[in-house]
XYZ file of N, CA, C and O in Angstrom:
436
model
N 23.013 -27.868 7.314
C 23.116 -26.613 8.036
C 21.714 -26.149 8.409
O 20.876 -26.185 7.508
N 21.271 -25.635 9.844
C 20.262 -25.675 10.259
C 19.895 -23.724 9.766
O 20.594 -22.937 9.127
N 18.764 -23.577 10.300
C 18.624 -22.073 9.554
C 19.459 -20.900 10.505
O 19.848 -19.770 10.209
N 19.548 -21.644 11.707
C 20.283 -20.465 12.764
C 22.019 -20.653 12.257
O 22.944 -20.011 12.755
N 22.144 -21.586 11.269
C 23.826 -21.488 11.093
C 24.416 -20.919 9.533
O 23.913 -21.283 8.471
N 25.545 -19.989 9.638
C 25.640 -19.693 8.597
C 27.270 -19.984 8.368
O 28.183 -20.200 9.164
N 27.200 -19.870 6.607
C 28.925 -20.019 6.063
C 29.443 -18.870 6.208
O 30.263 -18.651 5.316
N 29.299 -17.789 7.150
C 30.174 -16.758 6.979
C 30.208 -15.947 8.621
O 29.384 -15.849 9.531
N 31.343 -15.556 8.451
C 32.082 -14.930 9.345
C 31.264 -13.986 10.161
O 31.437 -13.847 11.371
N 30.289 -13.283 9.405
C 29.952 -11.837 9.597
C 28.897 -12.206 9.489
O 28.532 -12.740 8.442
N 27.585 -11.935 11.165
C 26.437 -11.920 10.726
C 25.238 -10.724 9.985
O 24.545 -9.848 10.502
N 25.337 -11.006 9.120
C 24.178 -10.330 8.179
C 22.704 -10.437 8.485
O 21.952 -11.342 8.124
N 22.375 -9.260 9.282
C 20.864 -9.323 9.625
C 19.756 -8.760 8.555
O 20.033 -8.446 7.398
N 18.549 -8.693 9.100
C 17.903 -7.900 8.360
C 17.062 -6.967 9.520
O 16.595 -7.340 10.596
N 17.050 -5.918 9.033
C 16.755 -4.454 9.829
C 15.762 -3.636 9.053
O 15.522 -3.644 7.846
N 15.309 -3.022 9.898
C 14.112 -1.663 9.494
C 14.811 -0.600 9.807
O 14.848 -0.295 11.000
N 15.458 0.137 8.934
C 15.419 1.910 9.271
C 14.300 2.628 9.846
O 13.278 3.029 9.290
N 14.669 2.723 11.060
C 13.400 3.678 11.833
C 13.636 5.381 11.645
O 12.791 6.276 11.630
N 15.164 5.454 11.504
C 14.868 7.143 11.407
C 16.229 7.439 10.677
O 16.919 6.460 10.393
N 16.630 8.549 10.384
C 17.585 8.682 9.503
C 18.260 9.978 9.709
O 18.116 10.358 10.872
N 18.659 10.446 9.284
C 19.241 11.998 8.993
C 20.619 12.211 8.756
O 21.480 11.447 9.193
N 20.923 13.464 7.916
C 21.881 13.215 7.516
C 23.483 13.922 8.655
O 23.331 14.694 9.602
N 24.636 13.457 8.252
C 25.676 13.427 9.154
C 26.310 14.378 8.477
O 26.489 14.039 7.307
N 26.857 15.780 8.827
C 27.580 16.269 8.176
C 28.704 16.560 8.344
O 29.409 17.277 7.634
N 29.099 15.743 9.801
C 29.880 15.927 10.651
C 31.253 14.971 10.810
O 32.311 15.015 11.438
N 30.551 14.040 9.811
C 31.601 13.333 9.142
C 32.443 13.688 8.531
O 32.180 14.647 7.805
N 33.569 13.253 8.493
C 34.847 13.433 7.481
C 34.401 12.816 5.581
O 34.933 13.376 4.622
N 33.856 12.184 5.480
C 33.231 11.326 4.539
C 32.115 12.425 3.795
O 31.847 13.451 4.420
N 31.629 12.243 2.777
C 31.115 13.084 2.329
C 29.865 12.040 1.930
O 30.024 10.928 1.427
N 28.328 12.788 2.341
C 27.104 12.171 2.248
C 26.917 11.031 3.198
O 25.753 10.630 3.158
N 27.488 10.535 3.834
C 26.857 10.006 5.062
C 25.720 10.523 5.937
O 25.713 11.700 6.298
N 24.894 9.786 6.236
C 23.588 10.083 7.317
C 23.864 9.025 8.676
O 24.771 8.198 8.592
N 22.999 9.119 9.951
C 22.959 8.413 10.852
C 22.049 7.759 10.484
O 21.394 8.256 9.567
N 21.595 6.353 11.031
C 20.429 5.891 10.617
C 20.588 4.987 11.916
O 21.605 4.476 12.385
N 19.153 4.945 12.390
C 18.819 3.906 13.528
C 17.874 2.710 13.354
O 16.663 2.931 13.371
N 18.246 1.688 13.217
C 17.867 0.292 12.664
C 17.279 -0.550 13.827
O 17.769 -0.434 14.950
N 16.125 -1.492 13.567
C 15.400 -2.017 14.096
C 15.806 -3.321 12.999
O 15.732 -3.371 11.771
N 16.470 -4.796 14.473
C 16.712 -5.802 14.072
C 15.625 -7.017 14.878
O 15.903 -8.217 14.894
N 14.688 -6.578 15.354
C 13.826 -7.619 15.987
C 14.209 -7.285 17.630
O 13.591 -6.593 18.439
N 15.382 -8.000 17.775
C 15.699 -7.913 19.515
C 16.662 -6.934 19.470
O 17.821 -7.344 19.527
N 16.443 -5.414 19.358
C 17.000 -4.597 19.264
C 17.604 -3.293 18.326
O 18.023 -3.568 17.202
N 17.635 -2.183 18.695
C 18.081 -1.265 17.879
C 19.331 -0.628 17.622
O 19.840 0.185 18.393
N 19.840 -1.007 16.510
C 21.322 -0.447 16.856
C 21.554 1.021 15.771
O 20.683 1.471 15.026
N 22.624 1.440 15.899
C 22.609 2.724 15.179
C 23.546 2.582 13.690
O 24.064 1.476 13.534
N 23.731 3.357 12.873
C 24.668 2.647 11.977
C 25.094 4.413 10.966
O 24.230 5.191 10.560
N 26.605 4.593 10.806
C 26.666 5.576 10.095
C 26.992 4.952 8.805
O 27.805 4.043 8.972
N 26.558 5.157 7.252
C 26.076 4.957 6.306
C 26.474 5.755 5.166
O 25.624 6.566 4.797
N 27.628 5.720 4.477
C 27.268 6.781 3.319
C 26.294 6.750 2.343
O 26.657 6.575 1.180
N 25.073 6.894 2.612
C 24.181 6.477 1.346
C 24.108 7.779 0.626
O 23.991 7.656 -0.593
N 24.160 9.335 1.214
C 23.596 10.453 0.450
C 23.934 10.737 -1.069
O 24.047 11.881 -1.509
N 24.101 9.464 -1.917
C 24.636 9.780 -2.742
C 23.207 9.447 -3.896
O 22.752 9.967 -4.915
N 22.844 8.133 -2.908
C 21.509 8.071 -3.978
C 20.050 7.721 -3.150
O 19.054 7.134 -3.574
N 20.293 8.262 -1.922
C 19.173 8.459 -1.200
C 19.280 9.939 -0.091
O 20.241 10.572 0.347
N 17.595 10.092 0.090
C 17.418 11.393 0.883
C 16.726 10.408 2.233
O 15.916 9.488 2.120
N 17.266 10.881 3.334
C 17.472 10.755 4.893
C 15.527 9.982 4.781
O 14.998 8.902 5.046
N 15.126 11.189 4.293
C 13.839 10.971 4.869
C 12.836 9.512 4.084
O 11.709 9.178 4.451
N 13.519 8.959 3.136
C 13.191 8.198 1.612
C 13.449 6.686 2.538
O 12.650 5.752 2.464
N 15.120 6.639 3.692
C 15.234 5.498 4.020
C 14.223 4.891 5.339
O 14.272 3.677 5.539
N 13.658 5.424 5.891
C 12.465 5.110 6.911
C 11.790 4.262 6.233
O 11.569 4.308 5.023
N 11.312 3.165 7.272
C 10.607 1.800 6.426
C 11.347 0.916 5.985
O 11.240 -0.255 6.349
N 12.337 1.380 5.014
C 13.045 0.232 4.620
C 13.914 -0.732 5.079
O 14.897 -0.441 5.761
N 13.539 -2.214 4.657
C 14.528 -3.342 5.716
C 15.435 -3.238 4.688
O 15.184 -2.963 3.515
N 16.929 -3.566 5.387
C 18.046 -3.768 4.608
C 18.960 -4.617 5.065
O 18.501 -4.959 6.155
N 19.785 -5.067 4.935
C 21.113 -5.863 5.344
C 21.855 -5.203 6.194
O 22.324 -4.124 5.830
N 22.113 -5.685 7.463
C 23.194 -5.247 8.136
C 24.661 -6.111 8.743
O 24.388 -7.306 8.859
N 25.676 -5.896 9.026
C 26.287 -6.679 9.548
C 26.437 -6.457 11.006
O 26.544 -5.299 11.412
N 26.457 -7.530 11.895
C 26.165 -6.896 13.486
C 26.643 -7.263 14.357
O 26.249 -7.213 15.522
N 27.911 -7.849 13.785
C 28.916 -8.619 15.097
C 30.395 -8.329 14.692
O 31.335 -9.121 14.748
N 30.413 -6.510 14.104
C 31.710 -6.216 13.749
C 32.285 -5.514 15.050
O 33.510 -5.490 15.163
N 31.579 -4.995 15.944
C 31.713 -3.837 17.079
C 31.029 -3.028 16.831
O 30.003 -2.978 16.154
N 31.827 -2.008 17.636
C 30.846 -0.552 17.605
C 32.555 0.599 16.653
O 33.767 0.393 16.718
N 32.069 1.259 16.208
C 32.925 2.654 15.855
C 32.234 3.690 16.169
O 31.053 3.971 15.965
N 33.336 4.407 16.844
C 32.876 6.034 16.589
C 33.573 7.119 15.405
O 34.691 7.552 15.121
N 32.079 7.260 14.895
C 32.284 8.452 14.019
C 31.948 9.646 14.192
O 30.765 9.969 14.310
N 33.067 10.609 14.241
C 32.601 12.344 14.489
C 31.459 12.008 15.899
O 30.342 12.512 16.011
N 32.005 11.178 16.732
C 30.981 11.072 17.967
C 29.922 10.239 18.020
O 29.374 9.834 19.046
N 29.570 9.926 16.625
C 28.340 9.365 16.568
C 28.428 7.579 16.606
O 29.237 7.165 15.776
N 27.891 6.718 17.240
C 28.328 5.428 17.536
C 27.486 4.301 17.000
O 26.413 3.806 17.345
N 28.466 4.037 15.904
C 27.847 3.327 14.548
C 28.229 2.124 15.105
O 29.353 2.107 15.605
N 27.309 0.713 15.158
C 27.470 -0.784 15.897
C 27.220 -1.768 14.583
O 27.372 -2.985 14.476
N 26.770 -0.758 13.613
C 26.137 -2.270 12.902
C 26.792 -1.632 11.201
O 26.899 -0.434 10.938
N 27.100 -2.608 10.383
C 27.320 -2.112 9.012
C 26.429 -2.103 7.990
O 26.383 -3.170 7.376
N 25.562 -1.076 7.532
C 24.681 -1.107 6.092
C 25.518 -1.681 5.355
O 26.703 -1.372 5.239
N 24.845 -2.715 4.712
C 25.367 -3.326 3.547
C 25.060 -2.831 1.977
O 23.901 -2.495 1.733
N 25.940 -2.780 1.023
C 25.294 -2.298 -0.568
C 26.311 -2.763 -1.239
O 27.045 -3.689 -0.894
N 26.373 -2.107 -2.238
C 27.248 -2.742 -2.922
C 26.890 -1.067 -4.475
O 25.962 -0.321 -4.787
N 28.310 -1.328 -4.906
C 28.452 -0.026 -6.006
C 27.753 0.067 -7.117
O 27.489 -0.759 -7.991
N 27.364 1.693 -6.906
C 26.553 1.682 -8.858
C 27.583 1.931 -9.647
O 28.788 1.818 -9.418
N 26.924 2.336 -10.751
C 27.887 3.022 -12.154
C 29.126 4.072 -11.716
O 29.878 4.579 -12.548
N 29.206 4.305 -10.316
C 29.865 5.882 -10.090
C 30.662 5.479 -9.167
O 31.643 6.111 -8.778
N 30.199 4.115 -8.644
C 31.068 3.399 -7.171
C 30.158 4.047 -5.828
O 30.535 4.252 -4.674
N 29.221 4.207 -6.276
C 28.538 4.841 -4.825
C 27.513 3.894 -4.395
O 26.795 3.346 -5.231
N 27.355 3.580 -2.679
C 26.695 2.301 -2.563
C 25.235 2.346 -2.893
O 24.565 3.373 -2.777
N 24.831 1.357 -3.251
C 23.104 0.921 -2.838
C 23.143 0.096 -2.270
O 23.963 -0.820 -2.328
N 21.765 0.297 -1.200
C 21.608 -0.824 -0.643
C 21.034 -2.105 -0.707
O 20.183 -2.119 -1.596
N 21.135 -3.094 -0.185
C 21.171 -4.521 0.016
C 19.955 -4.801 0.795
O 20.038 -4.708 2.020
N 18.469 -5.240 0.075
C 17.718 -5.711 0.663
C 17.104 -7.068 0.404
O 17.304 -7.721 -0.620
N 16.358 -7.430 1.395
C 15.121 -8.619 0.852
C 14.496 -7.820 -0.289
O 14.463 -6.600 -0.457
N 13.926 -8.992 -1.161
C 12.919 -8.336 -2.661
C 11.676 -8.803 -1.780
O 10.725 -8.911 -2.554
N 11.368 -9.061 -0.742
C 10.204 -8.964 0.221
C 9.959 -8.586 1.352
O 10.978 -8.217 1.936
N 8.802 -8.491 2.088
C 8.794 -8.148 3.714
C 9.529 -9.413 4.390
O 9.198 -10.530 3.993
N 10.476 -9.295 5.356
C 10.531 -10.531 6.240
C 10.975 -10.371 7.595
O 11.704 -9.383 7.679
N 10.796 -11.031 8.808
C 10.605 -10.474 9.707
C 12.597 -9.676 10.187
O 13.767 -9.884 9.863
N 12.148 -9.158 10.704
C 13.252 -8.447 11.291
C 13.902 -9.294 12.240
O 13.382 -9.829 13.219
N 15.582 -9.391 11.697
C 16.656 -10.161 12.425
C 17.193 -11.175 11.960
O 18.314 -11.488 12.360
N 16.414 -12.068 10.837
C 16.493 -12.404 10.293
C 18.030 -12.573 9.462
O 18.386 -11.708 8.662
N 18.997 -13.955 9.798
C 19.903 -13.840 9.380
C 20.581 -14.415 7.695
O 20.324 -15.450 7.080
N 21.242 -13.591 7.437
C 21.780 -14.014 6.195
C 22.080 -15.820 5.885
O 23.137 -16.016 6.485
N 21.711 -16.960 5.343
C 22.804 -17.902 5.104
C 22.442 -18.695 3.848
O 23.205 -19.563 3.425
């Protein structure tokens, strides 16, 4: 398997949070918007993270996204890509990163 091919369905990128803030406009409780930088492009993504992060804390950080699910609209706002995490002690997500810098777009396999 070459590095552009992967075993799974769903491509898993890697992204930079460029800006964040929180959504209150959601039905969901603690969700923020967050706008992600994947190399060839920026997509937007709604996120429940407010449970163990503040809006302004996720800027900078690369994380996992998934980016070939569609687009949804939430409360208006038009989420294309999925933050990836996975549950703490409480079931509330964290997120899913490289344990290093690596370039942006960068796919999961």
């Amino acid at each position: 398997m070459s590095d552009a091919e992967t075993p799974f369905d769903v491509q898993l990128q890697v992204g930079e949070i460029l800006r964040a803030e929180p959504f209150p406009e959601a039905n969901k409780p603690e969700m923020a918007k967050l706008w992600i930088d994947i190399g060839t492009d920026e997509l937007q993504s709604a996120a429940q993270l407010g449970y163990n992060y503040e809006p302004e804390e996720l800027v900078g950080r690369e994380v996992l996204c998934a980016t070939n699910l569609g687009t949804v609209r939430i409360a208006g706002f038009k989420s294309e890509a999925l933050t990836v995490g996975v549950p703490d002690e409480d079931g509330h997500p964290v997120l899913v990163a490289p344990d290093a810098t690596v370039p942006l777009g960068g796919a999961l396999y």
